[in-house]
Structures are given as C-alpha cells and as structure tokens.
Amino acid sequence: MSVLLGLFLALAWPSSFGEAQKRYDSGDYRAAAGLFQDLVAKNPSDPILRYNLGNAHFKSGALGPAIASYQRAFDRLPRDPDIRHNLEFALNKAGEQLVPSGIPPILFRLFWWFSKRELAGLHWIAAWLALLLGGLSLYRRDLRPRLGRPAAACLAFWAIFGLWWLARRNLDPRPMGVIVRPTAELRSGPGERFSVSFTAPEGRRAQILSQEGDWLEIGLIQEGVKGWIAASSIEPI
Amino acid sequence: MNALLPTLLWLPALASAQLHIRADVDKTEVAVNDQLVLEVTVNGPEANLPEPRMPNLPNFSVYSSGRNQSLSIVNGKVSSSIVHTYVLAPRFVGQGSIGPIEVQYQGKTFRTEPIQIQVVRPAAGSSPSAQGQPGRPSRPRAAPEPDSGRELFVTAELDKKRAFVNEQVTLSVRFYTSVNLLGNPQYVAPSLSGFIAEDLPPERHGNVMIRGRMYYFSEIKTALFPAQSGPLRVGAALVRAPVQGDLAVDPFAADFFERFLSMSAPKTAELTSEPIVLNAEPLPEQGKPPGFSGAVGLFLIAAATDRQRAKAGEAVNLTVTLQGTGNLKALGEPVMPDLSSFRVFDTVSSLNLDKKQDLVKGSKVFKTVLVAKASGDISIGPISFSYFDPQSRSYKTVQTDAIRLKIDPAPEGSQPAAMESSGPRGLTAVSRDIRYLKAPRSRSLGRWLEHVANAGPIHSLPFAIFAGFLCAFQIRARRQADPAAARAAAAVGLASRRISEAVKEGDSRRSAALMSAALTGYLADKLNCSASGLTFRRAQELLRQRSSRAPQSLMEDLRRLWEQIDRLSFAPQTDGEDQAGLASALGALLKDLEKELKR
C-alpha cells in the first residue's frame, strides 16, 4: 500500500524541469522555486539547476536565496555567461559587485574560468599523463624522443593547475554565506543581549568565521567588518 | 515618424516666439479705501515663461497675490499659461493708469494696453474696516500699547518666535493713525535678509480703540520662510505719512481755535517699527529620509498618466502633482522611480499659488513626457515625496500608487523609440533583468572533471606505475653496469626453467640435453665463464677457486650427477621416472651450490 502511495505521489508530483518551467513562465515563481528545489535535492551538483532555482527565487523577490543559488552555480560553472550575468545582476541589487574593485575584469574572468573542482580534475589528469609518459620514456629509451616533450608539457600543466587550485583555495573566502533576511542585524556578540553594530542588506555575501550556538560570527567581504548574526539569517554556501 | 515628434517638438528652435500678454482688472473705478485685483495673463509655447515687469504705479500700492499656471503637453508640444494676480490699493484720489505691463521673450518685448482707473472718494457711510477679501478677516485682537499721546505709530510682529528652516512665519506690519492724513501713507518693507518673502495681500484696514482713543489702522502681511538656521533679523518697517504739521495737539479737542491753529504746513511723518529677531531651528538630522529635498509644511502627492494604454514609441504624459502648504516655489522634484523602460524627456514644472487665510499653499505640477522603448506591461512608481511636518516635528513620506501601463508593440515600419533619428543604429538597452532559465545538460566537461577530481585513492595508481618504471629502469641500469653479477643473479632462475622443461620433455635425450644445459649454464653464469665446452674438471677448478671451502661431498654429487646426465644423453630411450629423479637431484644440487656460492 505504501509503495503504491509512493508511486502515486511520484507520478503526481510535478518535479520535472518542464513543469517548473511552466510555473515560472506563468509567473508562479514560488511554486517554480519549490519544484527547482526538489530537482536540486535530487542532483545537487548540477549548476544549471541551481541557476534555475536562483532565477525562481529572484523573481519571487527572495534576493538572498537567489544570490546563494547563483553563487553555488557560479562555484561549479564560473565560465557560464548566464550564471555570471545573473549573479552579477543580483549582487548589484544587493549593493555588491562580483568583480572586486581594482581587479581588471578580464583577469577575474580568466582566474575564475574553471571551478575549483575542475581545476583539481585537470590537475589530476595532468599528473596521470605526466607520470605515465615520464615513466614510459624513462623505461623505454627508444620512445624517449617521442614522449619526452609531451611528458614535460604534462608536468608543466600539472604544476600550473596545482598552483592555480591552491591559489583559488586560499583566495576564496570559505566557508561563505549569504544574508537571507531583509536588513539583518550584526551584533557585537553571540546573543541578543549584545548591541547591534551594523545592519546588512539581504543578499550581502559574508565569510563565516566561527559559530557559537545559534549565532555565527561573520565578516562582510566588501566592507571589511565583522559581527555576530543569528544563524537563521544567513544561508551557508 | 510618430516617435520622432517629441524630439523634434522639443527643439528650442521650433518653440515659436508666439507669446501673448493680457491684463484685466475686476473694476475700473475704485474708492481710495478699496482695492482692485489685477490679473496679468502670459501665454507661451514653453513651461518657463518670463515674469511680467510691472511698471511704476505711483498711485497704487502693489501686492503680489499669487500665480496660477496651466500647462499642457500635446504630442510633446508644450504650451503654458500663467496668470499673475496682484492686489492694488489706491493711494490718491484721481485718475490712475496701469501699464503698459511688459514681458521680454526671445529678444522681443510684449506689452499690454494701459488700463485707466478712476480712484474716487469713499462713499458716505461706507466703512473701510474688515476689508481684505480674499484674505483672512482682520481679527479684533489686543492692540499694542502705543506711547502715550502718539497719534501715529507702526508695529511689526511675527506669529511665532521660533520656526524651522523653510517653515512659514507670518509678519504683520500695522500702521495706526488717530488723525486724518493728507494722503495715502507710503510703506517701505523691512529688510528681510535670510528670509524668502511672499506677499500676503490684500492690505487690511479697520478701526480699533486704544486707551480710549479711536485709531484707524492698515495692516500688511508677509509670509516669511527662513532660508537658514540661527537668529534672523526682521528689520524696521518704515511708513511715510503726509500729515499736518505740529500734531502735538489733540485733533479731537473741542477747542476750535486750537485745532485751527494747529493746521500749519503739511509734513511727512516717518514712522518705523521695532526690529524683530526670529530663531530659525535647523531641521533634525535624525530620521531624515533619503531623497528629502528640504520641503517643510504639509503635502500630498498624486500621479497620473494621460492614458493607460499606448504603443511603443508613442508619447505618454506623466503628471506628478504636489499639493499642500509651504514654500511651494522652492519645492524640488519628487524622487522619480526607475524609468529605464522609457525614453524620458525633460520634466517641466508649473506652480499654482494661493494665499488665502494668510497661508502660502497651492500646487506644483511636474509633467514628463515618456516614450516607451518596448512593448509589455510596465509599472511606473510608486513615486514618493518626503517633507518635514513642523506640527508633528517629524519627517513624513507620501507616495502614489504604482501606475500600470499596457504598451503594445509599435506598428510595423515605425521607427523604434529607442533609436536615434540619424547615424548608425545599434542596440539600445531597454531594461536590465536576469536571464532566462536554462535547460539541464546531461553531460558536461565540468562534471567529467569533477568525477576525476573525486576519484580518491585511484590517483595513487600513476605514482605506483611510475615507481615501477623507475625500479625497472634502475635494475636495468645496474645490470648494464655489472654483466657478471647480473648473469649470476639470473643463473638459478634460468636453470630452474630449463629443469622444468626437461621434466616435461618426453624425449629422454632432449630432456638430458636440457638438464645438461641447465647445469652447465648455471655453473657458467655463476662462475662467469662460457658454458660451451665446460667440462666437469674445469668447473671443479673454478668452483675451488671461487669457494675453497666447498665440501668434497658437494663436488662428488656434482661429478655423479654430471655423469648421470651424460649417460642419459647417450643412453637409449628411458622411462620418465629416471628423468624426474634426475631433475629432482639436479634441483637439490643447484640449491646446495647456490648456498655454497653465496657464502
């Protein structure tokens, strides 16, 4: 009986992309966001689903969750122009910029061309090729003229991707979160008995520095200030 | 073409120099103690029409009573009509003339026809008191205490001692006289540095009893708006009154001679009021809303478009009206919402002032021509306006409802509104929004790379393979550096393989040959000599050289086995048991030799 009920629910529940798209097109953005959320839960590593979820949140007026979704999509597929555009657009609404001031946009685009996971994958592929080709050319003297240069190139890529990955790992403020409450209050300590130091607008990205019960210490990346915020006011990425 | 109309019609060159000015009075005959209303109407093709220049009117005191402007924008063409209202108070009996009133526009002078006014003596029995329509009726309030015995004096007072910057304060200047004047008095307004002043006509008159003496008074009111904070000084008001000389006597004295003698030569009495100081408070910083432009008073806002549906490229007039009480002339434009979906033309404003009940009030209308760049449902607003309410001492924000417009696509062949009329055409940003949904992708390079990154321990494999290659390389290098050692190391393995082959071999002679090769090969490899032609004697010698302490029994076993193999090589076909036994013995001998040679 429970199996039949589950099957019925699975068939009746419009969890497909097409159904979510229909809701989105009809202006029922909240329902679309719910459906995209289901799809994301099934396939959390898909940046396109996260992008679509961000769109539904944005259109329904939830700027914070929208930026959180776009940021997750951007982390996985930073070179996608649509993801990039929408994240930039939403960040501008929250008073923030995707490209930090002082950094040429082309440099930022190149540095964030691959995701960290992609860089790790490329690093390992280069390592495999460098080790196999290097080992083979070491053992087979006759193959050395043909395999030497490719092996050296793979070794260079191994180093480049490895250093790139390390630089990204150190430069990306992690763990990160997005403020999801309109005008969230940052206090001087972990609790409501501490005075409010700042208010931060919804959608502002922050680095999570520490946790004390239900309170998180965060640092606002753009302003360079830190304070304590209720955990419910921020969505970790 | 339709879309170009607003642009073309806004060009100043096309603003025709057709301007009209007209003057009207409510009456051409007026009593000297009465007033008349003069309306000067200026019509022109733009919103900012010049102010008329009033001529010198020595027979009248002139007070501005406000202005009323009507503005219309039809297909982007602006036309405006401003009615300036003045209240004229006659000063002398006789024939007077108003005008011509002039206005300068685009280098040309336009003027009205002069208007003849007959100023007559007041009719018998008429009372000049309580005049002042449309102003507030003169209130019977406590009269100031004049110096004892003064027949003429002037007072000035403000309706409040403290006020906020830009809040209306009303200045009342009163001229009292208890004697008959020989003509109308002349009023010189006080210096009002730090204030923005606005006349509050009409001049009011009346009678009041002060300490048992009947005075006739004239009152002039002025609305003042402090332009800055701090103590602001209202200077002394001056009244010049033509009177009979030597007024020290009581004009109402019963003594005829005294009165007669007092009527000496006329003179001009100059009377001044006491200066007044007003403390102007700055507007509080706390709670000041963003977009606040300094308005103080009480205001309402309304907004409307001249239509709810239009085509892309067609002009829509947006009218925002601010109505209320306060310094409307200084009122700034309300904060306009995002109008990025439109081409927005300059906003023109018109002002309508009304000064009834001694309050400066009215409306300021802002008209903007919007041309929709693209079709769709577009929402304008809400439009908000912030002001400071001095009554509640707080900031307030009023806002309109959002205006919804349905914009239909432009007809085919029409010029898109967003495009310029000449030059190369490019893309024009209409509005900014997020991009649309994306269909999920089943495969992508990124996902494949992620799988690679997540492979975990598998990534140790290339290191192991490389280590294997490295070991093999080193072993080979070592062998190449010492061939004898490499030969000796491989000797037992090679011999064992040959023994195994010998056991499997069915032919006893071939089997014996394999075992012989195993034995001689092993010894040759170990002793670093050639296997071909190696005899037992030579082998024994070399073994003795290599291992002098080799036991005799081992040598005996070697000799016996050597002979058995030789015999088997030349003997007729034997059964497999002999081969197996010999191979086993050979294996055991090689083990013993291996042990002995390793010592």
PDB file of C-alpha atoms in Angstrom, chain A residues 17 21 24-25 36 46 48 51-52 55 58-59 70 76-77 80-82 85-86 89 117-118 120-122 124-125 128 131-132 135-136 138-139, chain B residues 432-441 445-450 452-454 456 458-463 465-466 468-470 472-473 476 480:
ATOM      1  CA  PHE A  17      12.051  20.708 -15.336  1.00  0.00           C
ATOM      2  CA  GLN A  21       9.429  25.993 -16.319  1.00  0.00           C
ATOM      3  CA  TYR A  24       7.979  30.068 -13.953  1.00  0.00           C
ATOM      4  CA  ASP A  25       6.554  31.234 -17.273  1.00  0.00           C
ATOM      5  CA  PHE A  36      13.503  23.519  -8.745  1.00  0.00           C
ATOM      6  CA  ASP A  46      24.120  20.395 -11.280  1.00  0.00           C
ATOM      7  CA  ILE A  48      22.196  24.682 -14.178  1.00  0.00           C
ATOM      8  CA  TYR A  51      20.905  28.675 -11.665  1.00  0.00           C
ATOM      9  CA  ASN A  52      17.235  27.986 -12.420  1.00  0.00           C
ATOM     10  CA  ASN A  55      16.035  32.652 -11.091  1.00  0.00           C
ATOM     11  CA  PHE A  58      14.952  36.216  -7.681  1.00  0.00           C
ATOM     12  CA  LYS A  59      11.645  36.598  -9.451  1.00  0.00           C
ATOM     13  CA  TYR A  70      23.634  31.725  -8.159  1.00  0.00           C
ATOM     14  CA  ARG A  76      30.622  24.940 -10.101  1.00  0.00           C
ATOM     15  CA  LEU A  77      30.484  26.582 -13.516  1.00  0.00           C
ATOM     16  CA  ASP A  80      28.899  30.159 -17.929  1.00  0.00           C
ATOM     17  CA  PRO A  81      27.860  33.632 -19.152  1.00  0.00           C
ATOM     18  CA  ASP A  82      24.251  33.325 -17.967  1.00  0.00           C
ATOM     19  CA  HIS A  85      25.294  37.653 -15.590  1.00  0.00           C
ATOM     20  CA  ASN A  86      22.549  36.736 -13.167  1.00  0.00           C
ATOM     21  CA  PHE A  89      22.850  41.397 -11.579  1.00  0.00           C
ATOM     22  CA  ARG A 117      36.792  21.020  -8.634  1.00  0.00           C
ATOM     23  CA  GLU A 118      37.524  21.321 -12.326  1.00  0.00           C
ATOM     24  CA  ALA A 120      41.501  19.619  -9.221  1.00  0.00           C
ATOM     25  CA  GLY A 121      40.343  17.301 -12.019  1.00  0.00           C
ATOM     26  CA  LEU A 122      42.661  18.934 -14.548  1.00  0.00           C
ATOM     27  CA  TRP A 124      44.977  15.013 -11.647  1.00  0.00           C
ATOM     28  CA  ILE A 125      44.699  14.378 -15.386  1.00  0.00           C
ATOM     29  CA  TRP A 128      48.414  10.952 -14.612  1.00  0.00           C
ATOM     30  CA  LEU A 131      53.695  10.200 -14.575  1.00  0.00           C
ATOM     31  CA  LEU A 132      52.769   7.635 -17.216  1.00  0.00           C
ATOM     32  CA  GLY A 135      57.773   6.629 -16.567  1.00  0.00           C
ATOM     33  CA  LEU A 136      57.448   5.157 -20.028  1.00  0.00           C
ATOM     34  CA  LEU A 138      62.334   6.620 -18.625  1.00  0.00           C
ATOM     35  CA  TYR A 139      61.992   2.923 -19.167  1.00  0.00           C
TER      36      TYR A 139
ATOM     37  CA  ARG B 432      18.008  45.156 -17.247  1.00  0.00           C
ATOM     38  CA  ASP B 433      16.835  41.837 -15.938  1.00  0.00           C
ATOM     39  CA  ILE B 434      18.142  38.387 -15.127  1.00  0.00           C
ATOM     40  CA  ARG B 435      18.495  35.894 -17.951  1.00  0.00           C
ATOM     41  CA  TYR B 436      16.005  33.137 -18.548  1.00  0.00           C
ATOM     42  CA  LEU B 437      16.042  29.538 -17.359  1.00  0.00           C
ATOM     43  CA  LYS B 438      18.492  27.052 -18.844  1.00  0.00           C
ATOM     44  CA  ALA B 439      17.707  23.503 -19.826  1.00  0.00           C
ATOM     45  CA  PRO B 440      19.668  20.977 -17.756  1.00  0.00           C
ATOM     46  CA  ARG B 441      22.590  19.308 -19.520  1.00  0.00           C
ATOM     47  CA  LEU B 445      33.230  18.691 -19.271  1.00  0.00           C
ATOM     48  CA  GLY B 446      32.943  20.173 -15.821  1.00  0.00           C
ATOM     49  CA  ARG B 447      31.045  17.217 -14.470  1.00  0.00           C
ATOM     50  CA  TRP B 448      33.522  14.788 -16.003  1.00  0.00           C
ATOM     51  CA  LEU B 449      36.403  16.689 -14.455  1.00  0.00           C
ATOM     52  CA  GLU B 450      34.614  16.634 -11.117  1.00  0.00           C
ATOM     53  CA  VAL B 452      38.135  12.774 -11.981  1.00  0.00           C
ATOM     54  CA  ALA B 453      38.780  15.038  -9.013  1.00  0.00           C
ATOM     55  CA  ASN B 454      36.645  12.814  -6.802  1.00  0.00           C
ATOM     56  CA  GLY B 456      40.274   9.492  -4.461  1.00  0.00           C
ATOM     57  CA  ILE B 458      42.768   5.736  -7.624  1.00  0.00           C
ATOM     58  CA  HIS B 459      45.056   8.701  -8.046  1.00  0.00           C
ATOM     59  CA  SER B 460      47.827   6.705  -6.290  1.00  0.00           C
ATOM     60  CA  LEU B 461      47.951   4.391  -9.310  1.00  0.00           C
ATOM     61  CA  PRO B 462      50.043   6.579 -11.609  1.00  0.00           C
ATOM     62  CA  PHE B 463      52.519   7.101  -8.824  1.00  0.00           C
ATOM     63  CA  ILE B 465      53.200   2.803 -12.082  1.00  0.00           C
ATOM     64  CA  PHE B 466      55.843   5.456 -12.241  1.00  0.00           C
ATOM     65  CA  GLY B 468      57.577   0.515 -11.139  1.00  0.00           C
ATOM     66  CA  PHE B 469      59.026   2.107 -14.230  1.00  0.00           C
ATOM     67  CA  LEU B 470      61.674   3.723 -12.074  1.00  0.00           C
ATOM     68  CA  ALA B 472      62.802  -1.363 -13.690  1.00  0.00           C
ATOM     69  CA  PHE B 473      64.939   1.377 -15.073  1.00  0.00           C
ATOM     70  CA  ARG B 476      68.363  -2.499 -15.919  1.00  0.00           C
ATOM     71  CA  GLN B 480      74.255  -2.948 -17.629  1.00  0.00           C
TER      72      GLN B 480
END
